[in-house]
Short mmCIF file of C-alpha atoms and ligand atoms in Angstrom, two decimals:
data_model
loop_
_atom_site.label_atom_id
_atom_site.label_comp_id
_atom_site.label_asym_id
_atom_site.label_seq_id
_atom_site.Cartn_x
_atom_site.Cartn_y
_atom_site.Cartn_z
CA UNK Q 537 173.92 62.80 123.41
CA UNK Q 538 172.15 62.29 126.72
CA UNK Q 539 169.37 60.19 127.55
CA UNK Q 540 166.86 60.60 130.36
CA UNK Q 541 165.07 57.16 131.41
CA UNK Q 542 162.53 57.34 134.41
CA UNK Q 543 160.56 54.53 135.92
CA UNK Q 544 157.59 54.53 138.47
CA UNK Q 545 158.44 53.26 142.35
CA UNK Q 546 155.91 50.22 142.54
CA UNK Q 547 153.75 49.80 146.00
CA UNK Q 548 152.77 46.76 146.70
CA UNK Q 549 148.96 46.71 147.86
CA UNK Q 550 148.16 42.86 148.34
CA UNK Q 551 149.86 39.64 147.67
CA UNK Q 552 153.72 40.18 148.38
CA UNK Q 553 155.78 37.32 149.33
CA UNK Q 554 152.68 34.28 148.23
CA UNK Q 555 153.41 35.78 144.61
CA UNK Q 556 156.61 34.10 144.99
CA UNK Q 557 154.75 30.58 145.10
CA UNK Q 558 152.72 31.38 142.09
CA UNK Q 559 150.11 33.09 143.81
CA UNK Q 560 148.19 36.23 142.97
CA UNK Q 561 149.12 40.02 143.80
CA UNK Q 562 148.06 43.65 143.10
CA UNK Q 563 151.23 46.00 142.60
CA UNK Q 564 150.44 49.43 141.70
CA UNK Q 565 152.70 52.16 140.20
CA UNK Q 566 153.19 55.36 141.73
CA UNK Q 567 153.94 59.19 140.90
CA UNK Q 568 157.16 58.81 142.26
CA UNK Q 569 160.02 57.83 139.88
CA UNK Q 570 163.63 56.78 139.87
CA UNK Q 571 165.51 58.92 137.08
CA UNK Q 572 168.72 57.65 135.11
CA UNK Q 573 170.36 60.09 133.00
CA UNK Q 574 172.95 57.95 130.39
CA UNK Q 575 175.47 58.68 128.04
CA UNK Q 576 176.61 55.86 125.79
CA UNK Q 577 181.12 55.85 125.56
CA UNK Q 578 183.53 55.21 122.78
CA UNK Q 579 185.50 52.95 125.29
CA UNK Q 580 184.06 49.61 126.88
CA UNK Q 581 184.12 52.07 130.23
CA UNK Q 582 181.48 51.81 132.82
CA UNK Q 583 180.87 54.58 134.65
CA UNK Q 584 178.33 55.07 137.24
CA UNK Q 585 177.70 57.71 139.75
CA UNK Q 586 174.90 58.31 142.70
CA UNK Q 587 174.06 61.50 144.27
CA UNK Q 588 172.01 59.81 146.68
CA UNK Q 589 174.08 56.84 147.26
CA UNK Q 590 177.07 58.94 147.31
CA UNK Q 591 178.58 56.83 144.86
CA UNK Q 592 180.87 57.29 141.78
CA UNK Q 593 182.56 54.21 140.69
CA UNK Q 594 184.27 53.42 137.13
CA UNK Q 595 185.54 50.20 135.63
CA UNK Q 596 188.14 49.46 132.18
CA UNK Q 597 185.24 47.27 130.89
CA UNK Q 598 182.51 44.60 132.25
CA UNK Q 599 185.14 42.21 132.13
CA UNK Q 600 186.85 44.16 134.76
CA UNK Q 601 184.21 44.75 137.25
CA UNK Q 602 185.15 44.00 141.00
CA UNK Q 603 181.85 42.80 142.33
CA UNK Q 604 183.11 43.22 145.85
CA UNK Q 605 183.19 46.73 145.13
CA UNK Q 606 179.54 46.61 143.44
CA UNK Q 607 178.20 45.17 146.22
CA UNK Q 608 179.27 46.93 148.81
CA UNK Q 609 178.25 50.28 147.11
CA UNK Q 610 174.71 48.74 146.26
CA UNK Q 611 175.14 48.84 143.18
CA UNK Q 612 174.85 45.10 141.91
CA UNK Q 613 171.46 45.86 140.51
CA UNK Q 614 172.88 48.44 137.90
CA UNK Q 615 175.92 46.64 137.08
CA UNK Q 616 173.85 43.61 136.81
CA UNK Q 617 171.68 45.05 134.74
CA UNK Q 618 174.30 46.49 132.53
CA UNK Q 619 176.12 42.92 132.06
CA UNK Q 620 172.92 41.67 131.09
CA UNK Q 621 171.71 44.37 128.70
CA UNK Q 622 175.34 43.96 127.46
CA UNK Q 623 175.09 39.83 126.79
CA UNK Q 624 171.70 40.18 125.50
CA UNK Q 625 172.79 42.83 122.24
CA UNK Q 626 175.93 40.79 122.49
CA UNK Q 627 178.04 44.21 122.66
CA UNK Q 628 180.92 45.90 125.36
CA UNK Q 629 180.75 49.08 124.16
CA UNK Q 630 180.83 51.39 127.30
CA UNK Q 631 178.22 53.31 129.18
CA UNK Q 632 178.08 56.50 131.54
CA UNK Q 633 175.10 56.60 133.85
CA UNK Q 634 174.27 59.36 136.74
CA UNK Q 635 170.99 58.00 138.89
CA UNK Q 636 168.45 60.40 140.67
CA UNK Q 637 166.44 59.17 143.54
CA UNK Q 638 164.28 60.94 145.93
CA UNK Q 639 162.52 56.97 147.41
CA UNK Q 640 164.42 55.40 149.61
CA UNK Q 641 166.55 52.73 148.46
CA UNK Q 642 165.72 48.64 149.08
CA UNK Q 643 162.97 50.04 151.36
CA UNK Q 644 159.59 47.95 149.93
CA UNK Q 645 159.19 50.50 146.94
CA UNK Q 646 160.21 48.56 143.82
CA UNK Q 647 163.33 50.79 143.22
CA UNK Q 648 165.46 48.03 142.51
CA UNK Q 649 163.36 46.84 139.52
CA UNK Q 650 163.06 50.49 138.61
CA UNK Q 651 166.91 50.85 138.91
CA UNK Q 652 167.26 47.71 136.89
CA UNK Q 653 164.68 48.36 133.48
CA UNK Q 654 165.64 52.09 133.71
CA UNK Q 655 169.85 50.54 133.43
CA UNK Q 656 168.62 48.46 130.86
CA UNK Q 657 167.00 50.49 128.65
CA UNK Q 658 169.37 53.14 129.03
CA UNK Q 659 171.78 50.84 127.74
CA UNK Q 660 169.49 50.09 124.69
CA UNK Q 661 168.66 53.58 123.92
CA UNK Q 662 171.28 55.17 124.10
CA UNK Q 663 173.14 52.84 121.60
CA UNK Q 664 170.69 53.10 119.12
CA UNK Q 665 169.16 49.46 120.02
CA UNK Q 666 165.18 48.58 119.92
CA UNK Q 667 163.32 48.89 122.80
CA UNK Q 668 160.92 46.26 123.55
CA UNK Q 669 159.26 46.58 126.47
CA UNK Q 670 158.21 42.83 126.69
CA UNK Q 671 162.39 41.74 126.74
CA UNK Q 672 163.13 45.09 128.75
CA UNK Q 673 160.62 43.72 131.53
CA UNK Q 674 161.85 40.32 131.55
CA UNK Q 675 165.84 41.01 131.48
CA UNK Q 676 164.76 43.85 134.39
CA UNK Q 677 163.53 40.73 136.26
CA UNK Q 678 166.96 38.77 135.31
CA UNK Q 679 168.11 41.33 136.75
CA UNK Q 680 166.31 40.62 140.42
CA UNK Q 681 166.77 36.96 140.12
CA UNK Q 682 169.96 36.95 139.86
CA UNK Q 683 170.94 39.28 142.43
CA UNK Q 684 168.43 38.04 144.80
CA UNK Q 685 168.21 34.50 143.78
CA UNK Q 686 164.49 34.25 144.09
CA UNK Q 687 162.03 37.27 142.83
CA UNK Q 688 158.41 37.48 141.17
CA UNK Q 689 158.30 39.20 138.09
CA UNK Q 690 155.91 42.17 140.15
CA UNK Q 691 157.79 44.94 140.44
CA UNK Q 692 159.83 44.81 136.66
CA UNK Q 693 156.30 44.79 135.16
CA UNK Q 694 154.57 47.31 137.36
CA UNK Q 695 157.55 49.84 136.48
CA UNK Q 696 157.94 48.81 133.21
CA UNK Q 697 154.13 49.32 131.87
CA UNK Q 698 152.78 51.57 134.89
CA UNK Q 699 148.93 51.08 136.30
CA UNK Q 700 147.73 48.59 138.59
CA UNK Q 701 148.57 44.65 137.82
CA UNK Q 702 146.64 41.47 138.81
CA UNK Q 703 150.19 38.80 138.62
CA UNK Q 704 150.31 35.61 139.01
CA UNK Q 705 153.50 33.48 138.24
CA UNK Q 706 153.92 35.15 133.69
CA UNK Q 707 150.81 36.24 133.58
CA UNK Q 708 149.77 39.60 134.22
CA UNK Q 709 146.91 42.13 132.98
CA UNK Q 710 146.39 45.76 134.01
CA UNK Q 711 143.51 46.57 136.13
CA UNK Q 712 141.51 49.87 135.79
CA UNK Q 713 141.00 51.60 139.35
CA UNK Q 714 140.27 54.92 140.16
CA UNK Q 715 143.71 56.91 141.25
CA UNK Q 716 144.15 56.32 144.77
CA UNK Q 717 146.21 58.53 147.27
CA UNK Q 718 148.73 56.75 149.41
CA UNK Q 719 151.12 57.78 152.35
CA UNK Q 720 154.16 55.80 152.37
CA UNK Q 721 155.88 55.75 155.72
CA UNK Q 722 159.73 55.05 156.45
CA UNK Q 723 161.62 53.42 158.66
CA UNK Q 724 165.00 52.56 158.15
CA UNK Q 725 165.53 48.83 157.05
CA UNK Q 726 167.54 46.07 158.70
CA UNK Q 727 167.50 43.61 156.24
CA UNK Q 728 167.65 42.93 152.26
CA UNK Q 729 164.91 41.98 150.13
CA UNK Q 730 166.75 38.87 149.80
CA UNK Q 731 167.34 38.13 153.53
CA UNK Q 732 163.11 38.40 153.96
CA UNK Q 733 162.45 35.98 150.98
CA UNK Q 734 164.70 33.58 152.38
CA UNK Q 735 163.38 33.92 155.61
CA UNK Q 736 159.44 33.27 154.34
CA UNK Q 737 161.09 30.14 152.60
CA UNK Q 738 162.71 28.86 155.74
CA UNK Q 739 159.38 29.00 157.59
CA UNK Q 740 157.39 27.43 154.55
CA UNK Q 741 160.33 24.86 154.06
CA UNK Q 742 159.41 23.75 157.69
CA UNK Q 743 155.80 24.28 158.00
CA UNK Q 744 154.65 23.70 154.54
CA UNK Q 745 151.13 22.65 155.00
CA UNK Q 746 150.13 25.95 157.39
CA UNK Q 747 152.30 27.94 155.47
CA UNK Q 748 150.37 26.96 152.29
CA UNK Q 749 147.25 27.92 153.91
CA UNK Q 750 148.59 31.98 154.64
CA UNK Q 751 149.47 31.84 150.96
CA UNK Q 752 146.59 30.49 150.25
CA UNK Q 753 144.28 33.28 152.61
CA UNK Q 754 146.15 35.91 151.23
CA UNK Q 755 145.24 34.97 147.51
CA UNK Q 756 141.49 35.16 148.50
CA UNK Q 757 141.77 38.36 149.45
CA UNK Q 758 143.67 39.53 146.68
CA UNK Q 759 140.97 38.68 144.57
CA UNK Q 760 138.13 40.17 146.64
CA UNK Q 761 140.63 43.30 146.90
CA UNK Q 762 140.18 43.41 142.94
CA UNK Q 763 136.49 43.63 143.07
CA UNK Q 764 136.95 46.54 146.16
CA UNK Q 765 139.49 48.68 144.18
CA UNK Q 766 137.70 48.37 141.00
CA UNK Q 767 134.46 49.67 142.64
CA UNK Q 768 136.73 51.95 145.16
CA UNK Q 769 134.80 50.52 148.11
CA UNK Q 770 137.51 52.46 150.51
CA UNK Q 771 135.74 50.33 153.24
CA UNK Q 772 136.34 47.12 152.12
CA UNK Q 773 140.21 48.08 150.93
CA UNK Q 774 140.69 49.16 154.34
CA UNK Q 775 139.53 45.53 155.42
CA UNK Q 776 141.44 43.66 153.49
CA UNK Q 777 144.41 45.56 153.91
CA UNK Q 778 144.35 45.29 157.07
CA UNK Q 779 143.74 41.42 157.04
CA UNK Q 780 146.75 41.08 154.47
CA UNK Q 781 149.34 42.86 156.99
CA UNK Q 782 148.11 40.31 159.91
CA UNK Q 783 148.95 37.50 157.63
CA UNK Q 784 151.88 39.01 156.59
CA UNK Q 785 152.97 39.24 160.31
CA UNK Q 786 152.10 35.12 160.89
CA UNK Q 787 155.03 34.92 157.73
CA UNK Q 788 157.18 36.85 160.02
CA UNK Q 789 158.49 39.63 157.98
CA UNK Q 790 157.12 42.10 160.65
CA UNK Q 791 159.17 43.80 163.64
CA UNK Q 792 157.40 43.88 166.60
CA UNK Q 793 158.20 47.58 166.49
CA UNK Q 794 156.27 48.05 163.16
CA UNK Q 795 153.61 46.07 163.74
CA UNK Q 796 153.17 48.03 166.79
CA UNK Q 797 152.74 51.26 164.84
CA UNK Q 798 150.59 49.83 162.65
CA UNK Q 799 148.49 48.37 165.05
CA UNK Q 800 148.30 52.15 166.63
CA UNK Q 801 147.33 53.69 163.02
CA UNK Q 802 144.52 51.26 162.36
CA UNK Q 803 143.18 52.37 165.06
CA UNK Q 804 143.10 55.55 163.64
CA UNK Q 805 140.38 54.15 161.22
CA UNK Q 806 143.09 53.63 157.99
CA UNK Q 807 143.99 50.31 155.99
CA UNK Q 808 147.88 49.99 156.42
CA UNK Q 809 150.51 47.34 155.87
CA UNK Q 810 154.21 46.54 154.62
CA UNK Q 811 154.82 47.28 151.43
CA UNK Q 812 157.22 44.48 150.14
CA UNK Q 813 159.74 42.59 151.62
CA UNK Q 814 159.44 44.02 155.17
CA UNK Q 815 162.37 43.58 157.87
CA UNK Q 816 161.27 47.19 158.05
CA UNK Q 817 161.20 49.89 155.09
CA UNK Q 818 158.64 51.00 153.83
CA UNK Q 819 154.98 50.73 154.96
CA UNK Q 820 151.50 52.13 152.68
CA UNK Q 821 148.52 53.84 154.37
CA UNK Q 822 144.87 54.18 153.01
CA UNK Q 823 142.22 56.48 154.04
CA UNK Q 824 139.71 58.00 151.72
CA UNK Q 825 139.15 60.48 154.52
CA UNK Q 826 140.59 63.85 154.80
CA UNK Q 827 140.26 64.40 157.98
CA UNK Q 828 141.41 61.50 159.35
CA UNK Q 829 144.51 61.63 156.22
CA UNK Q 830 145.49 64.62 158.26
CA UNK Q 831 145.41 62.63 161.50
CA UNK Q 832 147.84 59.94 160.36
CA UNK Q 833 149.98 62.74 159.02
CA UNK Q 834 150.39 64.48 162.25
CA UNK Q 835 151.11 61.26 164.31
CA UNK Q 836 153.60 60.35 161.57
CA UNK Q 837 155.07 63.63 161.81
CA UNK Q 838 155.37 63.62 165.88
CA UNK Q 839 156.85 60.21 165.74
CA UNK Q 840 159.36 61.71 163.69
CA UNK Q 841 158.78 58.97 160.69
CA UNK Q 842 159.20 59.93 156.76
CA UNK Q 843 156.21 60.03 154.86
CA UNK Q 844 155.82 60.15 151.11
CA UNK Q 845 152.90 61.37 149.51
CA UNK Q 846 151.99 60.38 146.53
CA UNK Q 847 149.49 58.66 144.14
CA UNK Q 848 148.62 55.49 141.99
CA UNK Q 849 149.79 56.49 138.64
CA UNK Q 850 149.48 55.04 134.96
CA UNK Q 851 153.02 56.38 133.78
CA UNK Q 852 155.35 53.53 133.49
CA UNK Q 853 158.93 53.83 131.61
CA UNK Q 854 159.84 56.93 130.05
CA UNK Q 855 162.41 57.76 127.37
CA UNK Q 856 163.92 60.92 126.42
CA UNK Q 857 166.87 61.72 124.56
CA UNK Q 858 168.40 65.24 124.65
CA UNK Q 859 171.81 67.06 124.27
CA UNK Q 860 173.41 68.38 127.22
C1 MEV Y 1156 159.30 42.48 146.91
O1 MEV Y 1156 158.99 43.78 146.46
C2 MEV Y 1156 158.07 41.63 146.95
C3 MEV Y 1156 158.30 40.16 147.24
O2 MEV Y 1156 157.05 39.51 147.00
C4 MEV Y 1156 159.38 39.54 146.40
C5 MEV Y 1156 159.01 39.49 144.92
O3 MEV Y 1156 157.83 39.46 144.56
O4 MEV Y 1156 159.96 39.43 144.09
C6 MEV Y 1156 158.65 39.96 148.70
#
């Protein structure tokens, strides 16, 4: 028996990097998912294999992993997740999982907490264990802590339960917005989600009392961004995205190179800013207008940058078990 799992990529519209410090953030889900297909294995094997990372690596049992290995394939999120999903039904017995990916990986899209609840509920389902969504989110965000040694629990719950989340340190509740359309742009990242976390902690560790103050700005306009996206006021959004990607430049997470393009899109008449970590990856942009949509498109397009296109979405963690 085969199992399909799928989770939502998760776009970050306001708040990344204060959330860390217990500030608040809007993370929204999107119609573009990361797809695990499982298969659970007599032996304590562990076999996993990426089309898109070109990967196919196997291992005798957990106990034999060679994290070296992991790592360098990018795979420490699944493997994590695995160990953990393992520990926490206190079972070895083995696993085969194939991952499908069309978002580009570590990029700013949440596909490492979709990777990681996705493992882990593979793991679950597939051996007849019961799925709570509530320990499913919080081992996915194990998951991210533990590879990254620092991470917000954003992203595990935004692909876990879908929809649009106000977060702030636990506590979470789903906002109700009207779909929004979004172009995610591309370009290729330097850095880890890790080395940009560390970096914002650096800065804060040495200039606590400004750095507490971009926090700080940021939260007020997540909270005004709540009251724009609830009444989809694209005006205001556009504002306050715009506002949030200037701070998020003073936290230095920004190239100069993409805060040059972005600087050249706004002035295009579009909200637009880093999605996530930054150090590059993945940036979102926001225009309720068609005409200028197909603007932004066409520049995109010339400069020879990937877009996605794609929407908010409700759709968080899906299950389905079939023969193959
Ligand atoms: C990463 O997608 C967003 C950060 O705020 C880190 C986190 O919340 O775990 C930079």
């Amino acid at each position: 028996m085969w199992i399909r799992v799928s989770c939502p990529g998760v776009v970050k519209f306001f708040g990344e990097h204060a959330v860390v410090y217990g500030y608040h953030a809007i993370a929204v889900a999107i119609d573009s998912r990361v797809e695990i297909y499982a298969r659970p294995l007599d032996s304590e094997e562990i076999v996993v294999n990426s089309e898109s990372l070109g990967v196919n690596v196997k291992f005798r049992s957990v106990d034999s992993v060679d994290w070296n290995v992991v790592w360098s394939r990018k795979l420490m999120y699944i493997f994590k997740a695995i160990e953990l999903a393992m520990n926490y039904v206190n079972s070895r017995k083995g696993i085969e999982i194939h991952v499908k990916s069309d978002l580009p990986v570590s990029a700013g899209l949440g596909t490492s907490a979709a990777v990681s609840v996705a493992t882990i509920s593979a793991y679950l389902s597939c051996h007849n264990y019961d799925l709570n969504l509530n320990e499913v989110s919080k081992l996915g965000y194990r998951t991210e802590l533990e590879v990254q040694g620092t991470a917000s629990r954003m992203d595990t719950t935004v692909t876990t339960y879908g929809g649009a989340i106000l977060i702030k340190e636990d506590s979470w509740r789903r906002i109700e917005i009207p779909e929004i359309p979004v172009i995610i742009g591309y370009v290729e990242r330097k850095y880890s989600t890790k080395d940009m976390v560390l970096k914002v902690k650096k800065l804060r560790d040495n200039y606590p009392e400004i750095i507490e103050h971009v926090f700080r700005s940021i939260d007020a306009i997540v909270l005004k961004a709540l009251e724009c996206m609830r009444n989809d006021n694209s005006e205001c959004i556009i504002h306050l995205m715009n506002m949030n990607q200037k701070l998020l430049e003073v936290l230095g997470i920004c190239s100069e190179d993409m805060s040059q393009l972005l600087d050249t899109l706004r002035k295009l008449g579009v909200g637009c800013k880093v999605t996530g970590a930054g150090g590059n990856g993945c940036f979102i942009i926001y225009t309720s207008n068609v005409e200028i949509e197909k603007r932004v498109v066409e520049f995109l397009k010339e400069k020879n940058i990937k877009i996605i296109r794609t929407r908010t979405s409700n759709l968080g963690l899906q299950i389905e078990k079939f023969l193959k």
